[in-house]
Coordinates of C-alpha atoms and ligand atoms in Angstrom, one line a residue:
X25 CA 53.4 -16.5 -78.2
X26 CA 49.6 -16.4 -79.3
X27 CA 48.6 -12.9 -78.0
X28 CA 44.6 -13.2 -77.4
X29 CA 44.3 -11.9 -74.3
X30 CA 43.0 -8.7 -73.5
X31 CA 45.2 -6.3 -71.7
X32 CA 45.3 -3.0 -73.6
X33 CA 41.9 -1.8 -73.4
X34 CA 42.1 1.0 -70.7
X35 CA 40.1 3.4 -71.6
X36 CA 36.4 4.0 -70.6
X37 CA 34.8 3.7 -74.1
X38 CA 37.1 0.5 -75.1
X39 CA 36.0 -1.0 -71.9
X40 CA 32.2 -0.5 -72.6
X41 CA 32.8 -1.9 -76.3
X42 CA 34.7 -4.8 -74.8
X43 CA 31.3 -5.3 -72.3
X44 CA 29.1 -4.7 -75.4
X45 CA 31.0 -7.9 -77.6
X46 CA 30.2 -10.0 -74.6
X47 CA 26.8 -9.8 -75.1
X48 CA 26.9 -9.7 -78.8
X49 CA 29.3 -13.0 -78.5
X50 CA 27.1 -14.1 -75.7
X51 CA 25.7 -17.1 -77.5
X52 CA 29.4 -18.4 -79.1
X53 CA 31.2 -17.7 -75.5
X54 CA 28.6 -19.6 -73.4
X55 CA 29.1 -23.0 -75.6
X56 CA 32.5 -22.8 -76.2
X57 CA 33.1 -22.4 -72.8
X58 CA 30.7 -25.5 -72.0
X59 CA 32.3 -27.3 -74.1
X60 CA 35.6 -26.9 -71.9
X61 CA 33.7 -27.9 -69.0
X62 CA 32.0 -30.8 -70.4
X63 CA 35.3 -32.5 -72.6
X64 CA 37.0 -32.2 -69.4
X65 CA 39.8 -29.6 -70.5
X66 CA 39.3 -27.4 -67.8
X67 CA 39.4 -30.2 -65.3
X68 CA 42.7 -31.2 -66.8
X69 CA 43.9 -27.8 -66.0
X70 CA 43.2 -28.2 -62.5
X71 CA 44.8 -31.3 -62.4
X72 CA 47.8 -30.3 -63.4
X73 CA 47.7 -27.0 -61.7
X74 CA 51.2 -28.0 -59.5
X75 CA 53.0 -27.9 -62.9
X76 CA 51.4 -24.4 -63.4
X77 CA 50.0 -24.1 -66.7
X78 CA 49.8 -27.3 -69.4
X79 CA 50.7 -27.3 -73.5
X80 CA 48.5 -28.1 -76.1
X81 CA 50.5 -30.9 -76.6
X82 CA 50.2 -32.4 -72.6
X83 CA 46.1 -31.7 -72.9
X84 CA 46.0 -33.9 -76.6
X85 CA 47.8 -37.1 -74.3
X86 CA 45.4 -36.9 -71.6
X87 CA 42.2 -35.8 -73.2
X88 CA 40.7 -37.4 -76.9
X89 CA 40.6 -34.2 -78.4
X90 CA 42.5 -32.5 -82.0
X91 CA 44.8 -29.5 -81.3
X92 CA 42.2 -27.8 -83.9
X93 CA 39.8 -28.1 -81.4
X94 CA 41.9 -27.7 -78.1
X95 CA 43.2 -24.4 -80.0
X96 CA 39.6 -23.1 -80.8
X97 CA 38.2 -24.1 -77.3
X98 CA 41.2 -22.7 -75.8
X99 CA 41.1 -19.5 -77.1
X100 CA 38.0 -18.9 -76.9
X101 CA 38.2 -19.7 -73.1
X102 CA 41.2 -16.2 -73.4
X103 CA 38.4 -14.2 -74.7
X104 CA 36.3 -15.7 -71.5
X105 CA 38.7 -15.1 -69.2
X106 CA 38.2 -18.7 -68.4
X107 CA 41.5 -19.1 -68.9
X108 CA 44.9 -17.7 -69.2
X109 CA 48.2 -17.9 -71.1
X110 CA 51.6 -18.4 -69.2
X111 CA 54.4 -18.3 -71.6
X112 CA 52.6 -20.7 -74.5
X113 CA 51.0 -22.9 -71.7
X114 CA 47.5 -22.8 -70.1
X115 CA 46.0 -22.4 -66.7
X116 CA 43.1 -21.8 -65.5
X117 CA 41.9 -18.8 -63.8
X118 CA 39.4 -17.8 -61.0
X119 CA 36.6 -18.0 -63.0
X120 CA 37.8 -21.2 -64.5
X121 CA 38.0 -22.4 -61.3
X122 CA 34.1 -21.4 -60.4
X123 CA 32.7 -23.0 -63.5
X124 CA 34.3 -26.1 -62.9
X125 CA 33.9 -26.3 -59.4
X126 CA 30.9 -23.6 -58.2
X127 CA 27.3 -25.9 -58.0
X128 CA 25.6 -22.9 -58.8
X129 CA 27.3 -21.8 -61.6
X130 CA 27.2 -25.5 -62.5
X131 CA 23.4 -25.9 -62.3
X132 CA 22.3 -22.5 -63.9
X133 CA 24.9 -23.3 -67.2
X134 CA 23.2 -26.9 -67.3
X135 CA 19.5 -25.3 -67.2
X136 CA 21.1 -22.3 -69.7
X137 CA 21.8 -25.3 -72.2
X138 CA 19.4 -28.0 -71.8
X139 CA 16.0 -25.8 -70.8
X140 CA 16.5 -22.3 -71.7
X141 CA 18.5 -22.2 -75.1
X142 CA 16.8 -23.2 -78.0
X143 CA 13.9 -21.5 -76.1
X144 CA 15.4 -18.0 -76.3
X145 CA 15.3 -18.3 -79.8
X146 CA 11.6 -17.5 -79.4
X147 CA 11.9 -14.6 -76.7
X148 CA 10.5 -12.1 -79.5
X149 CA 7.2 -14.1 -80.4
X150 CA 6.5 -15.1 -76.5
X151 CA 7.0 -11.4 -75.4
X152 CA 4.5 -10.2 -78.2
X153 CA 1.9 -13.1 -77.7
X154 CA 2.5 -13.2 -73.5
X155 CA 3.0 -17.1 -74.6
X156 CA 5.6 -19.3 -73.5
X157 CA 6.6 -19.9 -77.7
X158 CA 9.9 -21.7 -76.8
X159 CA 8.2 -24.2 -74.9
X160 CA 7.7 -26.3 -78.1
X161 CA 11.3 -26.9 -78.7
X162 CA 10.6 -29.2 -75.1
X163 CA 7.3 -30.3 -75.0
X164 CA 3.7 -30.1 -76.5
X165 CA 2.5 -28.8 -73.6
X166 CA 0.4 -25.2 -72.6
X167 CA 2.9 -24.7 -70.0
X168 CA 6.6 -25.8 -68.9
X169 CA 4.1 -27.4 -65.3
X170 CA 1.6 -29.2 -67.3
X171 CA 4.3 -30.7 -69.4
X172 CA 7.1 -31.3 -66.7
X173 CA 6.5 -34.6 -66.3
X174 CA 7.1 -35.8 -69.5
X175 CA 9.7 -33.4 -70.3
X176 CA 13.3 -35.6 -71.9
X177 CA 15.1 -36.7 -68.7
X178 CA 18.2 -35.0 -69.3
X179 CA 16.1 -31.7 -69.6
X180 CA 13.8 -32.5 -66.1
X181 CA 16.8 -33.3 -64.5
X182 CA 18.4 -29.9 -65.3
X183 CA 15.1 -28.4 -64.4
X184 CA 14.9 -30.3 -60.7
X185 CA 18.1 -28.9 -60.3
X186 CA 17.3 -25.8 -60.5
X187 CA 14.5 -25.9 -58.9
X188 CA 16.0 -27.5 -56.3
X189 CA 19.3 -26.0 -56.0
X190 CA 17.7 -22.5 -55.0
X191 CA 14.3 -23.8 -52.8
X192 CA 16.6 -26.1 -50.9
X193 CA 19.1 -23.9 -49.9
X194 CA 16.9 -21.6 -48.1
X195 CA 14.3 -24.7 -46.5
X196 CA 16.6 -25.4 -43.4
X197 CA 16.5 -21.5 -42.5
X198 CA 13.1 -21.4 -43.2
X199 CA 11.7 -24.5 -41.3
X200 CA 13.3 -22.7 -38.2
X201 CA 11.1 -20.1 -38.6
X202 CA 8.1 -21.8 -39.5
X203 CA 8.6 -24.6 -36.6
X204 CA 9.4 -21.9 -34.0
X205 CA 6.3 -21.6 -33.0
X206 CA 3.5 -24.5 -32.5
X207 CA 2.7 -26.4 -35.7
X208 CA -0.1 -29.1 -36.2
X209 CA -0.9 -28.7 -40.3
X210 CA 0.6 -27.4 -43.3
X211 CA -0.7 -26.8 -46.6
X212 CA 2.2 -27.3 -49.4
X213 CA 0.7 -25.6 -52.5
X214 CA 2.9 -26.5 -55.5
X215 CA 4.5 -28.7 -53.4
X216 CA 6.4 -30.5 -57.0
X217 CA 8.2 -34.2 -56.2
X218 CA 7.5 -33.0 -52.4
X219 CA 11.2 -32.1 -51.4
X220 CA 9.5 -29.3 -48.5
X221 CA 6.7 -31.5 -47.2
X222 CA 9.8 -34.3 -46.8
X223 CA 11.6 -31.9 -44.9
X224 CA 9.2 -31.0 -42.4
X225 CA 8.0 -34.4 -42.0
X226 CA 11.9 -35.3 -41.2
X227 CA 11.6 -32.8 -37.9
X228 CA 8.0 -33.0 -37.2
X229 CA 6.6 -36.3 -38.0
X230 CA 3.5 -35.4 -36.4
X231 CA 2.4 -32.8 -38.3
X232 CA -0.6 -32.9 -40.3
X233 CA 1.1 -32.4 -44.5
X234 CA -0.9 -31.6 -47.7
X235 CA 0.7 -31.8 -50.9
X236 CA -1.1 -29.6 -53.2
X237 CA -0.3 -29.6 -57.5
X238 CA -1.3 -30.5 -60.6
X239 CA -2.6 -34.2 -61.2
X240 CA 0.7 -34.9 -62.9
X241 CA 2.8 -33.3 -60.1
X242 CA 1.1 -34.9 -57.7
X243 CA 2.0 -38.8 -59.0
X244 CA 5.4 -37.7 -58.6
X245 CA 5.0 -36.5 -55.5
X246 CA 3.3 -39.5 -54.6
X247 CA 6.1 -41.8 -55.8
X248 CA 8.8 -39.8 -54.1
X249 CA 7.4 -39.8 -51.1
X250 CA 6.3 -43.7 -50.8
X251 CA 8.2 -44.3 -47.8
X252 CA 6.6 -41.8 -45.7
X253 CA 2.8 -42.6 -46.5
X254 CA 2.2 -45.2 -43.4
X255 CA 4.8 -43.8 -41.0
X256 CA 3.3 -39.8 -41.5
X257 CA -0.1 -38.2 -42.3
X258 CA 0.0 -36.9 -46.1
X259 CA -2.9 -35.9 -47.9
X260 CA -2.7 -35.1 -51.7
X261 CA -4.9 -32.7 -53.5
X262 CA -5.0 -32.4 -56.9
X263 CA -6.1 -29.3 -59.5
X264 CA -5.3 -26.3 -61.4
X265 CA -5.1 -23.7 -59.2
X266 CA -5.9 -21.4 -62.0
X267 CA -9.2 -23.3 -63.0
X268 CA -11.9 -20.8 -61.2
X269 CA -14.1 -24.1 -60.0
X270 CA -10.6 -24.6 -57.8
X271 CA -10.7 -24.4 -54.3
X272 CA -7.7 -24.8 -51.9
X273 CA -8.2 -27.6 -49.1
X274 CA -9.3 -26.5 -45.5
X275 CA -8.0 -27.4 -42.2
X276 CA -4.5 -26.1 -42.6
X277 CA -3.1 -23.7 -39.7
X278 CA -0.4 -22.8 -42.4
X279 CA -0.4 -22.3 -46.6
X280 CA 2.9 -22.2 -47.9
X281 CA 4.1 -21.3 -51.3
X282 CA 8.1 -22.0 -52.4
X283 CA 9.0 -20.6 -55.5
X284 CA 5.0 -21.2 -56.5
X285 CA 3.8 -17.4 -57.1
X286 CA 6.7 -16.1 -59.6
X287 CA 4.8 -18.9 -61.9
X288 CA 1.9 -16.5 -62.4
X289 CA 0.7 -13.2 -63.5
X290 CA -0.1 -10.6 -61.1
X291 CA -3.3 -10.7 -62.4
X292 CA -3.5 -14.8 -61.5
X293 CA -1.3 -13.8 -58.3
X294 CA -4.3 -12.0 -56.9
X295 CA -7.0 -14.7 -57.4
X296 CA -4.5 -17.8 -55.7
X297 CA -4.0 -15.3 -53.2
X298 CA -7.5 -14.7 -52.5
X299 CA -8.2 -18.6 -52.5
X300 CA -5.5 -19.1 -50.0
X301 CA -7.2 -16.0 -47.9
X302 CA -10.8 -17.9 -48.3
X303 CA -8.9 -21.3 -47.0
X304 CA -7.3 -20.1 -44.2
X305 CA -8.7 -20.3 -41.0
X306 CA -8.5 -17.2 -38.5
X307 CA -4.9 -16.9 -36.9
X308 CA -3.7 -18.8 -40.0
X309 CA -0.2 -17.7 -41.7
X310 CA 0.4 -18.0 -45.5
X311 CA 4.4 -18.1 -45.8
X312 CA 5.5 -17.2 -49.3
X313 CA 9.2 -17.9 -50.0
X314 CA 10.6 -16.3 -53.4
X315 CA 13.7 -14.4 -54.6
X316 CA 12.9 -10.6 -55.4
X317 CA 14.9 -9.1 -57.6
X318 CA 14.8 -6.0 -55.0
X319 CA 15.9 -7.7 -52.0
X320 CA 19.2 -9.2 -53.0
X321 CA 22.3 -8.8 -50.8
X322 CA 24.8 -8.9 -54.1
X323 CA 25.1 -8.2 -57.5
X324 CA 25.6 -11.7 -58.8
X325 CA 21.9 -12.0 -56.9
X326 CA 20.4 -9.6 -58.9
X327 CA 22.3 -10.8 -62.1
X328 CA 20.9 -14.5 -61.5
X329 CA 17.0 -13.2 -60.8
X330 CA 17.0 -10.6 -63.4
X331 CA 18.5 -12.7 -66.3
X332 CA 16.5 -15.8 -64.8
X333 CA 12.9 -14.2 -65.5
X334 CA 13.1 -14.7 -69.5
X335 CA 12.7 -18.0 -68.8
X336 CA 9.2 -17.9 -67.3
X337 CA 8.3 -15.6 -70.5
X338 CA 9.6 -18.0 -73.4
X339 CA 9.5 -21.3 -71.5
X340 CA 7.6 -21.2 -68.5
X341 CA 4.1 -19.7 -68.9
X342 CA 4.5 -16.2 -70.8
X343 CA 3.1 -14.3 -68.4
X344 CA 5.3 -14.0 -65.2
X345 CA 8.7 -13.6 -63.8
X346 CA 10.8 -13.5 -60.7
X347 CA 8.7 -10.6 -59.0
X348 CA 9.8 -7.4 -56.7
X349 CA 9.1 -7.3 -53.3
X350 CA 7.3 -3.9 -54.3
X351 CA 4.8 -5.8 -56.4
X352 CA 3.7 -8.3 -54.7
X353 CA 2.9 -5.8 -51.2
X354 CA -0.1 -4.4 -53.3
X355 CA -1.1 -7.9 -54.2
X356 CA -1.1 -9.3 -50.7
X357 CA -2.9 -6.0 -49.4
X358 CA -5.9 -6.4 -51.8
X359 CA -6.3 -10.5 -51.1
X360 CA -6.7 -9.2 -47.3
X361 CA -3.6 -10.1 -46.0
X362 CA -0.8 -8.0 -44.1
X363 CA 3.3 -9.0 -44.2
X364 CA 3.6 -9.5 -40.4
X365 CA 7.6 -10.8 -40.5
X366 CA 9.9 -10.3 -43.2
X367 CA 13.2 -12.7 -43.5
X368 CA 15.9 -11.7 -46.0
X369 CA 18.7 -13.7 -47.2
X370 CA 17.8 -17.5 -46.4
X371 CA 19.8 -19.8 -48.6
X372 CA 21.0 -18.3 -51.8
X373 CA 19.1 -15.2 -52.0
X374 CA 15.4 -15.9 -50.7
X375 CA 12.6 -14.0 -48.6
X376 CA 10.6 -15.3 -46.5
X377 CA 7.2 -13.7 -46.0
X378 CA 5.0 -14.3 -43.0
X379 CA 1.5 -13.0 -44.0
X380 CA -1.8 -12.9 -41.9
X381 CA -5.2 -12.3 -42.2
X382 CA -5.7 -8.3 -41.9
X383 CA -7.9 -7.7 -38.8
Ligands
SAM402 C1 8.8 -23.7 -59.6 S1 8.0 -25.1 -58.9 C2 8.2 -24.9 -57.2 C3 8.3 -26.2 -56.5 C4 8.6 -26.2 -55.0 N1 7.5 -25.6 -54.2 C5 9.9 -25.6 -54.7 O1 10.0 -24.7 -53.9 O2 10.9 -26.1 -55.2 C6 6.3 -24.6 -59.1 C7 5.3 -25.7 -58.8 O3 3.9 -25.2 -59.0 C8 3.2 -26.1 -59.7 N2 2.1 -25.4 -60.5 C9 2.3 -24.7 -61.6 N3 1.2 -24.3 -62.1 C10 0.2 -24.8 -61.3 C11 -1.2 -24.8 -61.4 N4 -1.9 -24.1 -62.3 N5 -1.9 -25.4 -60.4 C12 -1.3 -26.1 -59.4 N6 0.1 -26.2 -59.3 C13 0.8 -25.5 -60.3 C14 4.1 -26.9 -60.6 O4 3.6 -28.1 -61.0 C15 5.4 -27.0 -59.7 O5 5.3 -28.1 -58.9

């Protein structure tokens, strides 16, 4: 019986130095283990999960695969605890069972491989030079936004997914708060391929939408959102909010901002905010909607914001990441607005912030 899996390591300092080869094996463990997922081995496990565990032998009929490389994949899916031995047979385990199955899990490993790897390479060089230096394994681009549209498709669709998979989980809370009350116009700001503006077109149709982004973002938008232009009132704006001859749109009882600040400095934060301030009209609300890494329920929260943010330094822009609730009050405060509502926990780990104009 091949004995690779851990069992003896009981005491406190062989656990840590067990923890600590995870990290240094971080890189080997992560593709190995994708490569399980994607050659369809650990789906075969599940498969055949009534006959318990499965042979070498059983996976090489099913699957086009060597035992060399069912054997290396294998055991390094022990190591992972992706999988486990039952006599000289495999199965999978819970964690298996999540990376097979688990969307999230799914979407963060795809965004991990196709967005995010070859990019960490460069973590050193964009931390010392606050510039996104991994971006140029993906695109020519200043920043991951002004290059998104012509990113490789296999890499944008990782990114939308992403993107998506965490803004969309928390819109449905979120439009019950924003449409509780009386709404005749909403300003989207970064409103991307227009997935929000969709939504609350879908319950309000007569609500007044503006889709604001950068030109590129905004063609997208415009495409995706074809069907609604003669049935619904959509207005597109483009520009860089950052440019300083940039002025957000007026006539908007609501700005809103999904997942749109964490893509800026604090320094940058502050000037967008005080644009949004200067757009507003009196009695307006800016909702912001963001995961802080200090207002997550669970630790697998905080583990997916706080290893999330090196992406915004090496791929992203080099300057931001997934903020604290703590930072951004100080931000708000000096752009003249005060948090009125506070909303924890919408979708898979967002807060939503209702902000007025301070009186
Ligand atoms: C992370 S995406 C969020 C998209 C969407 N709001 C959501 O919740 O899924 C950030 C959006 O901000 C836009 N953006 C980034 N930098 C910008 C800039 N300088 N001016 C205008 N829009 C910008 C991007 O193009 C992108 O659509």
């Amino acid at each position: 019986m091949y004995k690779g899996a851990f069992s003896m390591d009981s005491t406190p300092a062989l656990s840590a130095l067990l923890e600590a080869q995870k990290i240094a094996f971080g890189p080997m463990a992560f593709q190995a283990v994708r490569l399980l997922r994607n050659y369809g081995i650990l789906e075969c496990l599940d498969k055949n999960h009534n006959r318990r565990a499965t042979s070498i032998a059983a996976l090489q009929e099913q699957l086009n695969l060597s035992a060399y490389a069912l054997k290396l994949l294998l055991r390094a899916g022990l190591a992972a605890q992706v999988v486990k031995l039952q006599g000289d047979d495999y199965a999978l385990t819970a964690v298996g069972a999540l990376l097979l199955r688990d969307e999230m899990t799914r979407v963060n490993m795809d965004f991990m491989h196709d967005v995010c790897y070859r990019a960490a390479f460069h973590l050193d060089e964009a931390i010392t030079t606050a510039s996104p230096s991994g971006l140029k394994e993906l695109s020519q681009a200043a920043t991951v936004y002004e290059g998104l549209a012509e990113l490789e498709p296999a890499v944008l669709q990782s990114w939308l997914a992403y993107d998506h998979l965490y803004s969309d989980g928390a819109f449905k809370a979120a439009s019950m708060i924003v449409f509780s009350q009386q709404v005749d116009s909403l300003l989207d700001v970064g409103g991307n391929t227009g997935k929000w503006s969709r939504y609350c077109l879908a319950q309000r149709p007569e609500l007044k939408i503006g889709l604001f982004d950068l030109p590129r973002q905004v063609g997208l938008a415009r495409r995706s959102l074809v069907d609604l232009a003669d049935r619904c009132q959509i207005d597109f704006h483009e520009g860089d909010i950052l440019s300083p001859h940039t002025r957000l749109p007026h006539g908007y009882q609501i700005i809103w901002m999904s997942q749109f600040l964490d893509c800026f400095s604090a320094e940058q934060i502050g000037d967008i905010l005080r644009k949004a301030h200067e757009a507003l009209p009196d009695g307006g609300t800016l909702y912001i909607l963001e995961v802080f890494s200090d207002r997550q329920s669970y630790d697998v929260g905080s583990y997916v914001v706080n290893m999330s943010s090196p992406y915004f330094t090496c791929v992203a822009n080099g300057n931001s990441f997934f903020y604290a609730y703590e930072d951004f009050q100080p931000l708000l405060s000096e752009a003249g607005f005060c948090i009125s509502r506070c909303y924890d926990d919408l979708g898979l780990g967002h807060t939503l912030l209702e902000c007025k104009k301070a009186q």
